[in-house]
Short mmCIF file of C-alpha atoms and ligand atoms in Angstrom, two decimals:
data_model
loop_
_atom_site.label_atom_id
_atom_site.label_comp_id
_atom_site.label_asym_id
_atom_site.label_seq_id
_atom_site.Cartn_x
_atom_site.Cartn_y
_atom_site.Cartn_z
CA MET E 1 19.04 19.77 -2.91
CA GLN E 2 17.03 17.13 -1.07
CA GLN E 3 18.68 13.88 -0.11
CA ILE E 4 18.19 10.88 2.12
CA THR E 5 20.60 8.26 3.42
CA ILE E 6 19.23 4.89 4.50
CA ARG E 7 20.66 1.54 5.49
CA ARG E 8 21.46 -0.40 2.35
CA PRO E 9 18.28 -2.11 1.14
CA ASP E 10 17.55 -5.79 0.51
CA ASP E 11 15.23 -7.24 -2.11
CA TRP E 12 13.05 -9.98 -0.58
CA HIS E 13 11.82 -11.38 -3.95
CA LEU E 14 14.08 -11.36 -7.01
CA HIS E 15 14.43 -13.32 -10.27
CA LEU E 16 18.05 -13.51 -11.45
CA ARG E 17 17.66 -16.34 -14.01
CA ASP E 18 20.86 -18.12 -15.07
CA GLY E 19 23.68 -18.01 -17.64
CA ALA E 20 23.87 -14.93 -19.89
CA MET E 21 20.72 -13.36 -18.41
CA LEU E 22 22.09 -13.76 -14.87
CA ARG E 23 25.33 -12.06 -15.87
CA ALA E 24 23.41 -9.16 -17.42
CA VAL E 25 20.86 -8.52 -14.65
CA LEU E 26 22.84 -9.30 -11.48
CA PRO E 27 24.90 -6.05 -11.60
CA GLU E 28 21.65 -4.05 -11.75
CA THR E 29 20.60 -5.43 -8.35
CA ALA E 30 24.06 -5.66 -6.76
CA ARG E 31 24.61 -1.94 -7.41
CA ASP E 32 22.00 -0.88 -4.82
CA PHE E 33 21.07 -3.96 -2.80
CA ALA E 34 23.12 -5.89 -0.22
CA ARG E 35 21.07 -9.10 -0.31
CA ALA E 36 18.15 -10.64 -2.12
CA ILE E 37 15.86 -13.64 -1.74
CA ILE E 38 16.52 -15.47 -5.01
CA MET E 39 13.56 -17.10 -6.70
CA PRO E 40 14.12 -20.74 -7.74
CA ASN E 41 11.91 -20.91 -10.87
CA LEU E 42 14.71 -21.75 -13.30
CA VAL E 43 14.35 -24.37 -16.03
CA PRO E 44 14.75 -26.93 -14.50
CA PRO E 45 13.79 -25.50 -11.08
CA VAL E 46 16.11 -25.29 -8.07
CA VAL E 47 14.63 -28.10 -6.03
CA THR E 48 17.25 -29.63 -3.73
CA LEU E 49 19.92 -28.30 -1.41
CA ALA E 50 22.53 -29.50 -3.94
CA ASP E 51 20.78 -27.58 -6.77
CA THR E 52 20.74 -24.48 -4.57
CA VAL E 53 24.40 -24.65 -3.69
CA GLY E 54 25.25 -24.91 -7.40
CA TYR E 55 23.00 -21.97 -8.29
CA ARG E 56 24.42 -19.85 -5.49
CA ASP E 57 27.95 -20.53 -6.75
CA ARG E 58 26.94 -19.43 -10.27
CA ILE E 59 25.47 -16.21 -8.87
CA LEU E 60 28.59 -15.44 -6.87
CA ALA E 61 30.77 -16.16 -9.93
CA ALA E 62 28.66 -13.73 -12.00
CA LEU E 63 29.12 -10.81 -9.58
CA PRO E 64 31.06 -7.84 -10.93
CA LYS E 65 34.52 -7.40 -9.39
CA GLY E 66 34.33 -5.65 -6.05
CA ALA E 67 30.56 -6.04 -5.67
CA VAL E 68 29.37 -7.02 -2.20
CA PHE E 69 26.10 -8.94 -2.51
CA GLU E 70 24.71 -11.97 -0.71
CA PRO E 71 22.19 -14.21 -2.46
CA LEU E 72 19.70 -15.65 0.03
CA MET E 73 18.60 -18.90 -1.57
CA THR E 74 15.22 -20.59 -1.76
CA LEU E 75 14.06 -24.10 -2.62
CA TYR E 76 11.30 -24.70 -5.18
CA LEU E 77 8.71 -26.84 -3.40
CA THR E 78 7.47 -29.87 -5.31
CA GLU E 79 5.30 -32.80 -4.30
CA ASP E 80 8.51 -34.89 -4.21
CA THR E 81 10.46 -32.54 -1.92
CA ASP E 82 12.11 -34.51 0.90
CA PRO E 83 11.59 -33.07 4.42
CA ALA E 84 15.08 -34.24 5.39
CA ASP E 85 16.64 -32.30 2.49
CA VAL E 86 14.73 -29.20 3.59
CA ALA E 87 15.95 -29.62 7.16
CA ALA E 88 19.53 -29.98 5.86
CA ALA E 89 19.02 -26.89 3.68
CA ALA E 90 17.89 -24.84 6.67
CA ALA E 91 20.80 -26.09 8.77
CA SER E 92 23.28 -25.26 6.00
CA GLY E 93 22.51 -21.54 6.34
CA VAL E 94 22.48 -21.22 2.53
CA VAL E 95 18.71 -21.59 2.18
CA LYS E 96 16.50 -18.97 3.82
CA ALA E 97 13.05 -20.00 2.58
CA VAL E 98 11.04 -22.46 0.53
CA LYS E 99 8.90 -21.18 -2.35
CA LEU E 100 5.40 -22.50 -3.00
CA TYR E 101 4.17 -22.10 -6.56
CA PRO E 102 0.70 -23.49 -7.14
CA ALA E 103 1.25 -25.54 -10.33
CA GLY E 104 0.51 -23.37 -13.36
CA ALA E 105 0.25 -20.05 -11.48
CA THR E 106 3.12 -18.24 -13.22
CA THR E 107 6.40 -18.47 -15.18
CA ASN E 108 7.98 -21.94 -14.79
CA SER E 109 5.55 -23.10 -12.14
CA HIS E 110 4.36 -26.30 -13.84
CA GLY E 111 6.55 -28.35 -11.46
CA GLY E 112 4.90 -26.70 -8.45
CA VAL E 113 2.30 -28.03 -6.06
CA ARG E 114 -1.10 -29.36 -7.15
CA ASP E 115 -2.21 -30.86 -3.86
CA LEU E 116 -1.07 -29.16 -0.65
CA THR E 117 -1.78 -32.23 1.47
CA ARG E 118 1.11 -33.95 -0.33
CA VAL E 119 3.63 -31.41 1.00
CA LEU E 120 2.34 -31.27 4.59
CA PRO E 121 5.29 -33.29 5.97
CA VAL E 122 7.67 -30.74 4.43
CA LEU E 123 5.68 -27.81 5.82
CA GLU E 124 5.60 -29.44 9.27
CA LYS E 125 9.37 -29.84 9.16
CA MET E 126 9.76 -26.18 8.12
CA ALA E 127 7.61 -25.05 11.05
CA GLU E 128 9.78 -27.18 13.33
CA VAL E 129 13.10 -25.75 12.10
CA GLY E 130 11.83 -22.18 11.62
CA LEU E 131 12.24 -21.97 7.82
CA PRO E 132 9.73 -19.54 6.22
CA LEU E 133 7.43 -20.45 3.33
CA CYS E 134 7.20 -17.88 0.53
CA VAL E 135 3.86 -18.21 -1.20
CA HIS E 136 2.75 -17.23 -4.69
CA GLY E 137 -0.80 -16.57 -3.55
CA GLU E 138 -3.07 -17.19 -6.50
CA VAL E 139 -5.44 -20.05 -7.21
CA THR E 140 -5.04 -21.56 -10.65
CA THR E 141 -8.63 -22.75 -11.09
CA PRO E 142 -9.55 -21.75 -14.66
CA GLU E 143 -13.07 -20.70 -13.60
CA VAL E 144 -11.77 -18.09 -11.16
CA ASP E 145 -11.33 -14.67 -12.77
CA ILE E 146 -7.67 -13.68 -12.92
CA PHE E 147 -8.39 -10.46 -10.99
CA ASP E 148 -9.92 -12.52 -8.12
CA ARG E 149 -7.29 -15.23 -7.85
CA GLU E 150 -5.41 -13.67 -4.93
CA ALA E 151 -8.48 -13.03 -2.78
CA VAL E 152 -9.81 -16.54 -3.43
CA PHE E 153 -6.40 -18.03 -2.57
CA ILE E 154 -6.38 -16.28 0.80
CA ASP E 155 -9.78 -17.66 1.75
CA THR E 156 -9.50 -21.16 0.32
CA VAL E 157 -5.81 -22.02 0.66
CA LEU E 158 -3.74 -19.64 2.80
CA ASP E 159 -6.03 -19.17 5.76
CA PRO E 160 -6.81 -22.91 6.14
CA LEU E 161 -3.09 -23.70 5.83
CA ARG E 162 -2.13 -21.20 8.52
CA ARG E 163 -4.84 -22.51 10.84
CA ARG E 164 -3.56 -26.05 10.33
CA LEU E 165 0.10 -25.07 10.88
CA PRO E 166 0.12 -21.99 13.13
CA GLY E 167 3.86 -22.39 13.77
CA LEU E 168 4.76 -21.99 10.08
CA ARG E 169 6.11 -18.54 9.17
CA VAL E 170 4.68 -17.46 5.83
CA VAL E 171 5.46 -14.62 3.43
CA MET E 172 2.65 -13.60 1.10
CA GLU E 173 4.70 -12.74 -1.98
CA HIS E 174 3.90 -9.69 -4.12
CA ILE E 175 0.46 -8.91 -2.72
CA THR E 176 -1.72 -6.92 -5.11
CA THR E 177 -5.09 -6.45 -3.39
CA GLU E 178 -6.73 -4.71 -0.44
CA GLU E 179 -7.76 -8.22 0.68
CA GLY E 180 -4.07 -9.17 0.80
CA VAL E 181 -3.24 -6.05 2.81
CA ALA E 182 -6.14 -6.66 5.20
CA TYR E 183 -5.28 -10.33 5.73
CA ALA E 184 -1.60 -9.60 6.39
CA SER E 185 -2.46 -6.71 8.72
CA SER E 186 -4.84 -8.85 10.77
CA ALA E 187 -2.33 -11.66 11.23
CA GLY E 188 0.40 -11.82 13.82
CA PRO E 189 4.18 -11.73 13.40
CA THR E 190 4.24 -15.19 11.77
CA LEU E 191 2.95 -13.57 8.56
CA GLY E 192 4.85 -11.13 6.35
CA ALA E 193 4.00 -9.71 2.95
CA THR E 194 6.20 -8.38 0.18
CA ILE E 195 5.10 -5.59 -2.13
CA THR E 196 6.69 -4.84 -5.50
CA THR E 197 7.75 -1.46 -6.82
CA HIS E 198 5.52 -1.67 -9.88
CA HIS E 199 2.36 -2.55 -7.92
CA LEU E 200 2.78 0.72 -6.01
CA ILE E 201 2.68 2.53 -9.37
CA LEU E 202 0.37 0.62 -11.72
CA ASN E 203 -3.30 -0.18 -11.81
CA ARG E 204 -4.95 -2.28 -14.50
CA ASN E 205 -5.77 0.74 -16.64
CA HIS E 206 -2.05 1.33 -17.13
CA ILE E 207 -1.84 -2.11 -18.76
CA LEU E 208 -5.02 -2.03 -20.83
CA ALA E 209 -6.44 1.46 -21.45
CA GLY E 210 -5.43 3.14 -24.71
CA GLY E 211 -3.45 0.13 -25.98
CA ILE E 212 -1.95 -2.98 -24.42
CA ARG E 213 1.38 -2.45 -22.67
CA PRO E 214 3.22 -5.74 -22.38
CA HIS E 215 5.98 -4.32 -20.19
CA TYR E 216 3.37 -3.61 -17.48
CA TYR E 217 2.08 -7.19 -17.56
CA CYS E 218 3.20 -9.29 -14.63
CA LEU E 219 1.73 -11.88 -12.29
CA PRO E 220 -0.13 -11.35 -10.12
CA VAL E 221 -1.60 -8.85 -12.58
CA ALA E 222 -2.09 -5.26 -11.36
CA LYS E 223 -5.62 -4.64 -10.08
CA ARG E 224 -8.02 -1.68 -9.68
CA GLU E 225 -6.87 1.70 -8.36
CA LYS E 226 -8.35 1.06 -4.87
CA HIS E 227 -6.01 -1.92 -4.54
CA ARG E 228 -2.97 0.11 -5.59
CA LEU E 229 -3.89 2.71 -2.96
CA ALA E 230 -4.20 -0.02 -0.29
CA LEU E 231 -0.72 -1.27 -1.23
CA ARG E 232 0.68 2.28 -1.05
CA ALA E 233 -0.83 2.75 2.41
CA ALA E 234 0.61 -0.57 3.60
CA ALA E 235 4.11 -0.02 2.18
CA THR E 236 4.39 3.50 3.58
CA SER E 237 2.81 2.66 6.95
CA GLY E 238 5.97 1.44 8.64
CA ASN E 239 4.07 -1.73 9.71
CA PRO E 240 6.88 -4.33 10.07
CA GLN E 241 4.84 -6.99 8.28
CA PHE E 242 5.31 -5.23 4.92
CA PHE E 243 8.63 -5.15 3.09
CA LEU E 244 10.05 -4.74 -0.40
CA GLY E 245 10.19 -7.66 -2.79
CA THR E 246 10.69 -6.16 -6.24
CA ASP E 247 9.78 -9.33 -8.16
CA SER E 248 12.08 -7.88 -10.81
CA ALA E 249 11.59 -10.54 -13.51
CA PRO E 250 13.56 -10.08 -16.72
CA HIS E 251 12.28 -11.42 -20.03
CA THR E 252 13.70 -10.32 -23.38
CA ASP E 253 11.63 -7.86 -25.39
CA ALA E 254 11.03 -10.59 -27.97
CA LEU E 255 9.34 -12.72 -25.31
CA LYS E 256 7.33 -9.81 -23.86
CA GLU E 257 6.18 -8.32 -27.17
CA GLN E 258 4.47 -11.23 -28.88
CA ALA E 259 1.01 -12.73 -29.27
CA CYS E 260 1.35 -14.53 -25.92
CA GLY E 261 3.78 -12.41 -23.93
CA CYS E 262 5.62 -13.45 -20.76
CA ALA E 263 4.69 -12.04 -17.36
CA GLY E 264 7.23 -9.91 -15.49
CA CYS E 265 8.39 -6.33 -14.96
CA PHE E 266 12.13 -5.60 -14.86
CA THR E 267 12.62 -3.04 -12.08
CA ALA E 268 16.07 -3.88 -10.70
CA THR E 269 17.71 -0.93 -12.45
CA ASN E 270 15.58 1.91 -11.04
CA THR E 271 13.65 0.54 -8.06
CA MET E 272 15.23 2.74 -5.39
CA PRO E 273 14.64 6.07 -7.24
CA LEU E 274 11.07 4.95 -7.97
CA LEU E 275 10.45 4.11 -4.32
CA ALA E 276 11.89 7.45 -3.19
CA HIS E 277 9.42 9.11 -5.57
CA VAL E 278 6.49 7.06 -4.24
CA PHE E 279 7.33 7.56 -0.58
CA GLU E 280 7.94 11.29 -1.05
CA GLU E 281 4.61 11.63 -2.85
CA ASP E 282 2.91 10.02 0.15
CA GLY E 283 4.81 12.13 2.69
CA ALA E 284 6.57 9.05 4.01
CA LEU E 285 10.24 9.38 3.04
CA ASP E 286 11.10 8.81 6.69
CA ARG E 287 9.55 5.32 6.42
CA LEU E 288 11.32 4.25 3.22
CA GLU E 289 14.13 2.66 5.23
CA ALA E 290 11.69 0.51 7.23
CA PHE E 291 10.17 -0.85 4.01
CA THR E 292 13.42 -1.49 2.13
CA SER E 293 16.00 -2.15 4.85
CA LEU E 294 14.56 -2.96 8.30
CA ASN E 295 11.28 -4.91 8.16
CA GLY E 296 12.58 -7.69 5.90
CA PRO E 297 15.63 -8.59 8.01
CA ALA E 298 13.44 -8.55 11.12
CA PHE E 299 11.02 -11.06 9.59
CA TYR E 300 13.81 -13.29 8.26
CA ARG E 301 15.69 -12.99 11.58
CA LEU E 302 18.80 -11.60 9.89
CA PRO E 303 20.95 -8.63 10.92
CA VAL E 304 20.30 -5.30 9.20
CA ASN E 305 22.96 -4.08 6.77
CA GLN E 306 25.71 -1.89 8.16
CA THR E 307 26.42 0.00 4.93
CA THR E 308 24.20 2.78 3.58
CA LEU E 309 22.65 4.06 0.36
CA ARG E 310 22.21 7.74 -0.54
CA LEU E 311 19.40 9.04 -2.73
CA VAL E 312 19.55 12.56 -4.12
CA LYS E 313 16.66 14.52 -5.65
CA HIS E 314 17.57 16.52 -8.75
CA ALA E 315 15.76 19.46 -10.32
CA THR E 316 16.08 17.77 -13.73
CA PRO E 317 15.14 14.06 -13.79
CA PRO E 318 18.36 12.07 -14.27
CA PRO E 319 18.00 9.69 -17.22
CA PHE E 320 17.89 5.93 -16.71
CA PRO E 321 18.47 3.36 -19.48
CA ASP E 322 15.46 2.29 -21.58
CA LYS E 323 16.88 -1.20 -21.91
CA ILE E 324 19.73 -3.31 -20.70
CA VAL E 325 21.69 -5.39 -23.18
CA THR E 326 21.86 -9.15 -22.75
CA GLU E 327 23.26 -11.88 -24.99
CA ALA E 328 19.69 -13.15 -25.42
CA GLY E 329 18.44 -9.72 -26.54
CA PRO E 330 17.38 -6.42 -24.96
CA VAL E 331 15.39 -6.29 -21.71
CA THR E 332 13.18 -3.22 -21.20
CA VAL E 333 13.67 -1.38 -17.92
CA PHE E 334 10.40 -0.52 -16.15
CA ASN E 335 9.28 2.97 -17.19
CA PRO E 336 6.75 4.43 -14.73
CA GLY E 337 5.47 6.97 -17.26
CA PHE E 338 6.28 10.00 -15.09
CA PRO E 339 9.52 11.90 -14.43
CA VAL E 340 11.61 10.55 -11.55
CA HIS E 341 13.88 13.11 -9.92
CA TRP E 342 15.69 10.79 -7.55
CA ARG E 343 18.97 9.01 -8.18
CA VAL E 344 21.21 6.72 -6.13
CA GLU E 345 24.58 8.39 -5.57
CA ALA E 346 27.84 7.40 -3.93
C1 NCD R 401 7.83 -14.06 -12.59
C2 NCD R 401 8.86 -14.64 -13.58
O1 NCD R 401 8.91 -14.19 -14.74
O2 NCD R 401 9.63 -15.50 -13.18
N1 NCD R 401 6.88 -13.28 -13.35
C3 NCD R 401 6.07 -12.32 -12.85
O3 NCD R 401 5.21 -11.82 -13.60
N2 NCD R 401 6.16 -11.90 -11.61
C4 NCD R 401 7.22 -15.16 -11.80
C5 NCD R 401 6.41 -14.71 -10.60
O4 NCD R 401 6.96 -14.24 -9.61
O5 NCD R 401 5.18 -14.82 -10.64
ZN1 ZN R 402 8.37 -13.45 -8.75
#
């Protein structure tokens, strides 16, 4: 029997939603993860420190009895965000980052930023107080092909921004391209990058060849195989700039399986077994802990977790649920399409 024990992981990019959905999906993350960076793209978005404190309280109230889980909150950056509120948010200790959504880039991003020059005073304040900026790195220009939007964003938005504000710490969220890997690798310690579980597993053929698979559709959309391989190499490299952000993003099956389906893969339930599979396949099980439990805290300047998580490899793949039940309807759990022999055990 093969097994591995690592420091308890953290998820540096997670969608928990609110209300009934929050209550249904939170236990799936809290079972394996000690902390998570909580995305603020609710309807309406979590914009101010006061909004964030309220949302954090609702998350803590939704935790199963006995669960030990710390939500690390983020503010949704808008063109009306007040630098003083951001400074207060950083000082409060509740808020660990600010999230930049280019307006229209993804789910509930219409209130995001159209013109970066309008948020420069906020970004300058963040650089001053040491609060990181988490970036959804895709341009929204309709003329730019959806498979090129990340690479174009790096050249036309991210790099100029970082040159203008070299003191600002930035996380490239859910990178999906070899250009993203190369840019992060060439930057210094002020730049981190999260990688999702599903982007280590999927390329665009998985979504589109032989039928359209809505549960593999997320944003940024999975790219060619060479990009998946670049992400695998980065995640398993041990390079401290790369860490796990699952981007687990629940939508009900009804919203995924329709003429215009929502973007998001729900991976909270089985991320750790999937990652053990991926890292074992690449001969890098000894670097799983760096990716899931060490590199993220180092970037965010937080202590590593003191508790541990044990993964055991079974001869027969242990089953995982197809769906989780929510009051709004079923949510499909990410199915990688191959047997997974690993399971988290007490
Ligand atoms: C996310 C969501 O549903 O909130 N969807 C996704 O495909 N990743 C938003 C996001 O992170 O882009
Ligand atoms: Zn996301």
